[in-house]
CSV table of N, CA and C in Angstrom, one decimal:
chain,number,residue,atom,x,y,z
A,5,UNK,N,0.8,-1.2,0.0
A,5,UNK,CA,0.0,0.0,0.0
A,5,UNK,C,0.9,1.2,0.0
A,6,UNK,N,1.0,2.4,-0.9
A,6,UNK,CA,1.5,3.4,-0.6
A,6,UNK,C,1.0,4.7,0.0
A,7,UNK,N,-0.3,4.5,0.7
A,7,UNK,CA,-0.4,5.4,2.0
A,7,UNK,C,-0.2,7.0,1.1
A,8,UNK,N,-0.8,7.6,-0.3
A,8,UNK,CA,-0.9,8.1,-1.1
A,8,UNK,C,0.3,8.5,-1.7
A,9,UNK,N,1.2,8.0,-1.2
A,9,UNK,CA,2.6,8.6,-2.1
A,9,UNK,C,2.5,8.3,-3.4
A,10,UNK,N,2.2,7.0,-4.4
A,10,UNK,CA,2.1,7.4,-5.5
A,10,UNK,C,1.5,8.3,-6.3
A,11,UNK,N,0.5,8.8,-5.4
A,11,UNK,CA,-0.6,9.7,-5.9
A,11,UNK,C,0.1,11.3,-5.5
A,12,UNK,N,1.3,11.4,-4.7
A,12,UNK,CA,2.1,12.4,-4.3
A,12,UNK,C,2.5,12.7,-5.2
A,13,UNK,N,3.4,11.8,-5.4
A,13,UNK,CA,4.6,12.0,-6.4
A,13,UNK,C,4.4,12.0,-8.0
A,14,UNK,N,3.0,11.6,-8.5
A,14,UNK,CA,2.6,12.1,-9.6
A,14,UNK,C,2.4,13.0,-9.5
A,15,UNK,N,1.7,14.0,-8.7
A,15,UNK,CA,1.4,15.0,-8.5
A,15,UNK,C,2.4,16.3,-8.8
A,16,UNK,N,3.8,15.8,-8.0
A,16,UNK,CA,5.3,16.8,-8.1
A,16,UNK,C,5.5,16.4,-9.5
A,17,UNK,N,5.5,15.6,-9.7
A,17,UNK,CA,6.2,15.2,-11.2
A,17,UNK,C,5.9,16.1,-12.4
A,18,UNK,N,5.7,17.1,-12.1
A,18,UNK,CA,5.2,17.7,-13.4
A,18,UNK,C,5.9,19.1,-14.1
A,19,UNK,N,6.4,19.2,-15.2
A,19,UNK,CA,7.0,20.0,-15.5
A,19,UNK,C,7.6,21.5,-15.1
A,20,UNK,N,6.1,21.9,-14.6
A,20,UNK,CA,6.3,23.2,-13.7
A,20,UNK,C,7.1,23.2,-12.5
A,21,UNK,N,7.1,22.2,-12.2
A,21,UNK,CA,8.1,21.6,-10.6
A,21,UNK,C,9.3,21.3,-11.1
A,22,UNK,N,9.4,20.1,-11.6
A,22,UNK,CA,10.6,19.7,-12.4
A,22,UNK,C,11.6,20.1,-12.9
A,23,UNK,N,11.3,21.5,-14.0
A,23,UNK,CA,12.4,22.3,-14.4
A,23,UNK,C,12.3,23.0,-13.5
A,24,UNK,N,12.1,23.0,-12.2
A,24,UNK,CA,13.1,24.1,-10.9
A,24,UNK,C,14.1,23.7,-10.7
A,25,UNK,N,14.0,22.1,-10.5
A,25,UNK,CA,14.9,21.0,-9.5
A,25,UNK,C,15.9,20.7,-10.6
A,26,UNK,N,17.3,20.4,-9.5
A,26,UNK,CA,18.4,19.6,-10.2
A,26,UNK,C,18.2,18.0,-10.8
A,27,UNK,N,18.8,17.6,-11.1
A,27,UNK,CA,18.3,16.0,-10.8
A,27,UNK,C,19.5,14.7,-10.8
A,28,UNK,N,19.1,13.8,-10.4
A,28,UNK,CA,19.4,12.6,-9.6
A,28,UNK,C,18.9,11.3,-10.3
A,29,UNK,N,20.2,10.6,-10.7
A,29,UNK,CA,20.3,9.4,-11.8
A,29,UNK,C,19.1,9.8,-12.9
A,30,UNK,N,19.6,10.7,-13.2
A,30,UNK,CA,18.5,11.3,-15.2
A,30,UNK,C,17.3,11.0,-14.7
A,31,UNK,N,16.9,11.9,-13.4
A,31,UNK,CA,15.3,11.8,-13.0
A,31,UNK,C,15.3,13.0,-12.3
A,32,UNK,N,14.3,13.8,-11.9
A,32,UNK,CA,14.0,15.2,-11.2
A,32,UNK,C,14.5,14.7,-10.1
A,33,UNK,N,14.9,15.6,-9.2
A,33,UNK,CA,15.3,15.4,-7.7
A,33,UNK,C,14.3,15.7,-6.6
A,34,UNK,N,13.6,14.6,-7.1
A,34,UNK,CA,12.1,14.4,-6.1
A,34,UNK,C,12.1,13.0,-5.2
A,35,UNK,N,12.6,12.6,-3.6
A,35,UNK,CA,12.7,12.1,-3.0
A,35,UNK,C,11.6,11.6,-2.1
A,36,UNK,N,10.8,10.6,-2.4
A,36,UNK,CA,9.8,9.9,-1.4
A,36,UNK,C,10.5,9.2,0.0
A,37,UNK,N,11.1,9.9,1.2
A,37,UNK,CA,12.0,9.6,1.5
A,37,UNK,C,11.7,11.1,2.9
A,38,UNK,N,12.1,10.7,4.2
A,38,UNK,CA,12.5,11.4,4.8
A,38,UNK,C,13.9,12.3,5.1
A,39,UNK,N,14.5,11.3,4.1
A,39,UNK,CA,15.9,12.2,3.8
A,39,UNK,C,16.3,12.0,2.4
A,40,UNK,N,17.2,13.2,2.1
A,40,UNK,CA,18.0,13.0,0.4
A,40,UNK,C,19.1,12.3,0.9
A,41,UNK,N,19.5,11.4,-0.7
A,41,UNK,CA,20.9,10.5,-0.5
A,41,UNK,C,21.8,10.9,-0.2
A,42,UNK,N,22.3,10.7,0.5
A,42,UNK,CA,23.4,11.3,0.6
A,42,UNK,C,24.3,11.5,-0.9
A,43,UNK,N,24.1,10.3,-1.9
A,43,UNK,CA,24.9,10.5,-3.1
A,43,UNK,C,24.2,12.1,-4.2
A,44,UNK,N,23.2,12.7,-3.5
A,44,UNK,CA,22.8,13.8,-4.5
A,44,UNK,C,23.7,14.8,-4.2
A,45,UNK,N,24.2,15.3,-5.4
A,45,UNK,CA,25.2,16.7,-4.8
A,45,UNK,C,25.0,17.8,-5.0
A,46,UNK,N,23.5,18.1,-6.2
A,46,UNK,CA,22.7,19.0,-6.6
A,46,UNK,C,22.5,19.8,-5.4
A,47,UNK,N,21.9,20.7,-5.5
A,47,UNK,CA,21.5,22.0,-4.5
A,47,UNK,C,19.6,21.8,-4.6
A,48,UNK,N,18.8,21.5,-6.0
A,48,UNK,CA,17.5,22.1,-6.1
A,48,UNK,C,16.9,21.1,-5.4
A,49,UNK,N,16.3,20.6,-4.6
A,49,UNK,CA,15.5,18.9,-4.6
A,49,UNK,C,14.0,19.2,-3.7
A,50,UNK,N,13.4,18.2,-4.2
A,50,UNK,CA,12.1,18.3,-3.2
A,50,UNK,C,11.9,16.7,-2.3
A,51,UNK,N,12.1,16.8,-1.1
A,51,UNK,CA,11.4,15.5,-0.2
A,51,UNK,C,10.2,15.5,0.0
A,52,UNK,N,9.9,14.4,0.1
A,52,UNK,CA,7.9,14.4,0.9
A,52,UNK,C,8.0,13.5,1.8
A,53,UNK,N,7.3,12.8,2.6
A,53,UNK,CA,7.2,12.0,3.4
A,53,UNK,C,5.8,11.8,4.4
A,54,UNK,N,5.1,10.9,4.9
A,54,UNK,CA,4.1,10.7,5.2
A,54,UNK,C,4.2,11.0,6.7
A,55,UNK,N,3.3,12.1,7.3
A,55,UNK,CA,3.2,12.5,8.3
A,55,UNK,C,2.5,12.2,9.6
A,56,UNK,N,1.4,11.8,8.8
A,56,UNK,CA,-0.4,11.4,9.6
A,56,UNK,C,-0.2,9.7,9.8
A,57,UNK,N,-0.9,9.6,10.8
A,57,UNK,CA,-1.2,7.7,11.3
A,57,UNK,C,-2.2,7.6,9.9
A,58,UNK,N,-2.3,6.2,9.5
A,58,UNK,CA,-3.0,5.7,8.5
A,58,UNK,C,-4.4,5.0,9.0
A,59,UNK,N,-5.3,5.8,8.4
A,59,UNK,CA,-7.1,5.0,9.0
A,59,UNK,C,-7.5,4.4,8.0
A,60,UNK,N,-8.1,3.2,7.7
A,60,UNK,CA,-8.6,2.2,6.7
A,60,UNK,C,-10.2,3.6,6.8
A,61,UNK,N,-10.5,4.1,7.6
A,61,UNK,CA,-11.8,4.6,7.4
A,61,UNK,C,-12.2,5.2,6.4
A,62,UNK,N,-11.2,6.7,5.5
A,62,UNK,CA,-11.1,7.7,5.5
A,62,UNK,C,-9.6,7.7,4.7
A,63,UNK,N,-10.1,7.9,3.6
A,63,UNK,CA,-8.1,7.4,3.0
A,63,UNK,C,-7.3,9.0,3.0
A,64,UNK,N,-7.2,9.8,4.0
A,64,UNK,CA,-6.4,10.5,3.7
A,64,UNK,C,-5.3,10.5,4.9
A,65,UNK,N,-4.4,11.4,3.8
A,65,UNK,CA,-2.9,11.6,4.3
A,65,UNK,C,-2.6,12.7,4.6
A,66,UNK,N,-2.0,13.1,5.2
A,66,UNK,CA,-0.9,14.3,5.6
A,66,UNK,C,0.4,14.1,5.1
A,67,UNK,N,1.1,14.8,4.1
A,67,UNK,CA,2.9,15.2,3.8
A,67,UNK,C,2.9,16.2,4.2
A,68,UNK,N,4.4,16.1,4.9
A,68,UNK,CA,5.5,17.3,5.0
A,68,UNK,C,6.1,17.2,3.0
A,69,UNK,N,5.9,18.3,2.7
A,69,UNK,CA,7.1,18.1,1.3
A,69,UNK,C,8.2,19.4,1.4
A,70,UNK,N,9.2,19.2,1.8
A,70,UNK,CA,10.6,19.8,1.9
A,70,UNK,C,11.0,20.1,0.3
A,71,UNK,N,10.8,21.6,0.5
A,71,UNK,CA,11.4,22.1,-0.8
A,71,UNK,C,12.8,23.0,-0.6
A,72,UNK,N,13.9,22.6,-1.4
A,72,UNK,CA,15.1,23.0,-1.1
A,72,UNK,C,16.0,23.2,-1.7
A,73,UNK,N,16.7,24.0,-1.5
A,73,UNK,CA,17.8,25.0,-2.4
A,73,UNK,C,18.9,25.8,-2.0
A,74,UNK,N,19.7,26.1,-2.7
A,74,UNK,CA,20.7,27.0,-1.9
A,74,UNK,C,20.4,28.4,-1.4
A,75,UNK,N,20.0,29.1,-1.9
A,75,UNK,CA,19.2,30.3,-1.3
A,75,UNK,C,17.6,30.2,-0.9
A,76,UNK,N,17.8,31.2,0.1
A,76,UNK,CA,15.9,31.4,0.6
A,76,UNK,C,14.9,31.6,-1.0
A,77,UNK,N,15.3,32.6,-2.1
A,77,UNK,CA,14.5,32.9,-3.0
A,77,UNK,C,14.4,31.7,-4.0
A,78,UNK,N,15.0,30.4,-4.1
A,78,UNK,CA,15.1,29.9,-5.1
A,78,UNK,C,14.3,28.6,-3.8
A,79,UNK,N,14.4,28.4,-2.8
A,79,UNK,CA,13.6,27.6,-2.0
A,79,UNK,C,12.2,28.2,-2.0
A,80,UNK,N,11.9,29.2,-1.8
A,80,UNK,CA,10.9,29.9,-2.1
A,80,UNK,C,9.8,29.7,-3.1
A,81,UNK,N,10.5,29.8,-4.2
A,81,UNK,CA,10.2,29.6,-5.8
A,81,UNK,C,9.4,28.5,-5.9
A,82,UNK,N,10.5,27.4,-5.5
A,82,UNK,CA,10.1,25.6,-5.5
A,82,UNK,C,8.6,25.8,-5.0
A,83,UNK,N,8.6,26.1,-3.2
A,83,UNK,CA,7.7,26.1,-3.1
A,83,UNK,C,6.8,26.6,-3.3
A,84,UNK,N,6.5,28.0,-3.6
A,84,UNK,CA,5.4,28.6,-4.4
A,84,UNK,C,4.9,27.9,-5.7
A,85,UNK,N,5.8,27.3,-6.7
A,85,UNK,CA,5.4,26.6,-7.6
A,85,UNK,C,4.7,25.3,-7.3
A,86,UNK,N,5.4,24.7,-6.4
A,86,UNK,CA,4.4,23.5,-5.8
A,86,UNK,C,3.0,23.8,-5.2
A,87,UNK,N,2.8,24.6,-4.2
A,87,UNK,CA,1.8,25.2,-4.4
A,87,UNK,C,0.5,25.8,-5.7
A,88,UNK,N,0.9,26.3,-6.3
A,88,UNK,CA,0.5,26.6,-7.5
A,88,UNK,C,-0.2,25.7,-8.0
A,89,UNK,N,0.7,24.6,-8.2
A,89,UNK,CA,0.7,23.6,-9.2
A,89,UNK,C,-0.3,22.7,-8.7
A,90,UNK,N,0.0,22.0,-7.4
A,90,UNK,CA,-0.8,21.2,-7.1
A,90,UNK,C,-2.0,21.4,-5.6
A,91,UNK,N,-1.8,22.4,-5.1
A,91,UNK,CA,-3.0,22.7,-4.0
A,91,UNK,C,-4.2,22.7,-4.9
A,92,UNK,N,-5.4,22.4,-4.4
A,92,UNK,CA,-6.7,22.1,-4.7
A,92,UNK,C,-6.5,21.7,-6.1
A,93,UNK,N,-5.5,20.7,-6.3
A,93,UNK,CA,-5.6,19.6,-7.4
A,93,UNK,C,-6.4,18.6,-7.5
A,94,UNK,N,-7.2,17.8,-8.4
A,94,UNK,CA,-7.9,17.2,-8.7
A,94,UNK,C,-7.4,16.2,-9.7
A,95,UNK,N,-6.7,15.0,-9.3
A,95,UNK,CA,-6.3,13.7,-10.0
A,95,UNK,C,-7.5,13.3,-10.2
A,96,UNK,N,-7.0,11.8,-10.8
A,96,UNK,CA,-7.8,11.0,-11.0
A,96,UNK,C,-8.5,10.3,-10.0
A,97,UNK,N,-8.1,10.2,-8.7
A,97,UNK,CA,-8.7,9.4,-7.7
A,97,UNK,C,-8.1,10.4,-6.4
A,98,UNK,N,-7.5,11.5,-6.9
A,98,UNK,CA,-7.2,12.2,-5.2
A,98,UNK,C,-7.4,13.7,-5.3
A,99,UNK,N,-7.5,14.7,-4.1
A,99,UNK,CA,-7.3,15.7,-4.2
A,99,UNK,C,-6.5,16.2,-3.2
A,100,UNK,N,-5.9,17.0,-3.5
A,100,UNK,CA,-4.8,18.0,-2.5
A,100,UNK,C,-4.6,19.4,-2.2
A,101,UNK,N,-4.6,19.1,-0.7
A,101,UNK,CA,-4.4,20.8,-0.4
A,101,UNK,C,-3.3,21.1,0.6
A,102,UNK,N,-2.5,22.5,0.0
A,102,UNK,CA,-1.6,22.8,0.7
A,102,UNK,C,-1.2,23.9,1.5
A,103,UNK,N,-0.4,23.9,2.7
A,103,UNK,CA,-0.6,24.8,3.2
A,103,UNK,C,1.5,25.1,3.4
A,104,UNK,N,1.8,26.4,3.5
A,104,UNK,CA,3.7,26.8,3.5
A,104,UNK,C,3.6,27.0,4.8
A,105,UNK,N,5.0,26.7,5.3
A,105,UNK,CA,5.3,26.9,6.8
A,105,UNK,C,6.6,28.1,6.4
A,106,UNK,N,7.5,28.5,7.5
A,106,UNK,CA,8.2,29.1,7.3
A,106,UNK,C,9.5,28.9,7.1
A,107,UNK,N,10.3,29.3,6.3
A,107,UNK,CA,11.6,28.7,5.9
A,107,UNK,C,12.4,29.0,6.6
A,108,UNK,N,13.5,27.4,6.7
A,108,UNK,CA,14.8,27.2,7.9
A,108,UNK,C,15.9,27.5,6.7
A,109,UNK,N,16.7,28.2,7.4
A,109,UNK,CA,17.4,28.5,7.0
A,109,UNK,C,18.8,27.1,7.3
A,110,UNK,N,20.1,27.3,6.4
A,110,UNK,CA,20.7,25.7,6.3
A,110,UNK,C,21.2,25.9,8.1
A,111,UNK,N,21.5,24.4,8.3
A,111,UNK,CA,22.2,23.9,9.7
A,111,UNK,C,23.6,24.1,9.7
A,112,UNK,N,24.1,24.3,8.2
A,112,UNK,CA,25.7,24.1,8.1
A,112,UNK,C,25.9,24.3,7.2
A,113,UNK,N,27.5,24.2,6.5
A,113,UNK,CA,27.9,25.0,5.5
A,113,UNK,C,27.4,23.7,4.2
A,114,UNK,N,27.5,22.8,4.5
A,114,UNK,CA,26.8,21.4,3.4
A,114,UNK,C,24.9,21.1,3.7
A,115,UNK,N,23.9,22.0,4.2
A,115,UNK,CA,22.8,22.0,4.2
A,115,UNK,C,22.2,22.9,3.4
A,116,UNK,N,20.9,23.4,2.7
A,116,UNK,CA,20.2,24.1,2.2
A,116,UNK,C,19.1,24.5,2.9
A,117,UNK,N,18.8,25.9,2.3
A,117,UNK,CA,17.4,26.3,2.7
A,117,UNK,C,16.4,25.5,2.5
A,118,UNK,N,15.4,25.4,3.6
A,118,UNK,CA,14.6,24.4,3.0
A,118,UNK,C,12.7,25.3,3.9
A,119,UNK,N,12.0,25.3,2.7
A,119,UNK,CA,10.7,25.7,2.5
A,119,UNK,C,9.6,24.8,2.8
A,120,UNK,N,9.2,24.2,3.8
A,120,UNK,CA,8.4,22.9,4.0
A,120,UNK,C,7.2,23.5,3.8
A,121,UNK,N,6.5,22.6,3.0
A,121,UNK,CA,5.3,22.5,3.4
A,121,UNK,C,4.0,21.6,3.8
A,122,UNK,N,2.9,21.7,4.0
A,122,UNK,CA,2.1,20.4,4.7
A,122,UNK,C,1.1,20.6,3.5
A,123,UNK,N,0.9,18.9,3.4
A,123,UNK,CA,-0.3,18.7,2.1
A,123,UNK,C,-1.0,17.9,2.5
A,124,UNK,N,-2.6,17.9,2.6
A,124,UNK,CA,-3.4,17.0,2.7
A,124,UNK,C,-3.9,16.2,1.6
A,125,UNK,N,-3.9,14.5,1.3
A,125,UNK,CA,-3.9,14.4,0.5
A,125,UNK,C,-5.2,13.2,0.9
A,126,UNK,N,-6.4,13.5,0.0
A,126,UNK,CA,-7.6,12.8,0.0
A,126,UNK,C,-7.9,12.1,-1.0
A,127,UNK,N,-7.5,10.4,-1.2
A,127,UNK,CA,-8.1,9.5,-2.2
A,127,UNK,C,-9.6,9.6,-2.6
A,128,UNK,N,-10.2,9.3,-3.8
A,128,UNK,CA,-11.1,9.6,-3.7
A,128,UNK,C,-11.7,8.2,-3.9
């Protein structure tokens, strides 16, 4: 069961996102994953990850998706575009809504800005 991440990550996948981010083995640098590989050495990338307990009642989810970059305005970007792109999105079987938190600035001289935000994500 993927607990909506497939339905996530089609969602990021989409051009308008895509050409922001660096990328990672000849694919966008979009990580279903609570952390990036260590082997990515790009700067642009977006994480997601599943936030919310899972209810058979009620198929939705909660992501954090970590949008990130070397500067605040280009982590910014990411996530405004994600935003854009997919809040009150309408797939085929889900909808999503998103909400920005405020941007951390890096932990160290090898971290990035990073722009989180929360998405609720409802199978239909």
């Amino acid at each position: 069961m993927s607990f909506g991440s497939t339905e996530m990550s089609a969602a990021l996948k989409v051009s308008a996102i895509t050409d922001l981010l660096d990328t990672y083995a000849s694919n966008p640098a979009i990580f279903d994953d609570v952390v990036i590989p260590q082997t990515f050495t790009g700067k642009k990338s977006i994480n997601f990850y599943l936030t919310s307990q899972y209810s058979s009642e009620a198929e939705i989810y909660d992501y954090t998706i970590n949008c990130r970059a070397a500067t605040m305005g280009e982590s910014r970007t990411i996530a405004s575009t994600v935003i854009d792109t997919i809040s009150r999105e309408n797939g085929s079987n889900y909808y999503i809504y998103c909400e920005v938190l405020g941007t951390i600035s890096p932990a160290d001289s090898l971290d990035n800005f990073n722009t989180p935000l929360t998405a609720t994500i409802k199978l239909k």
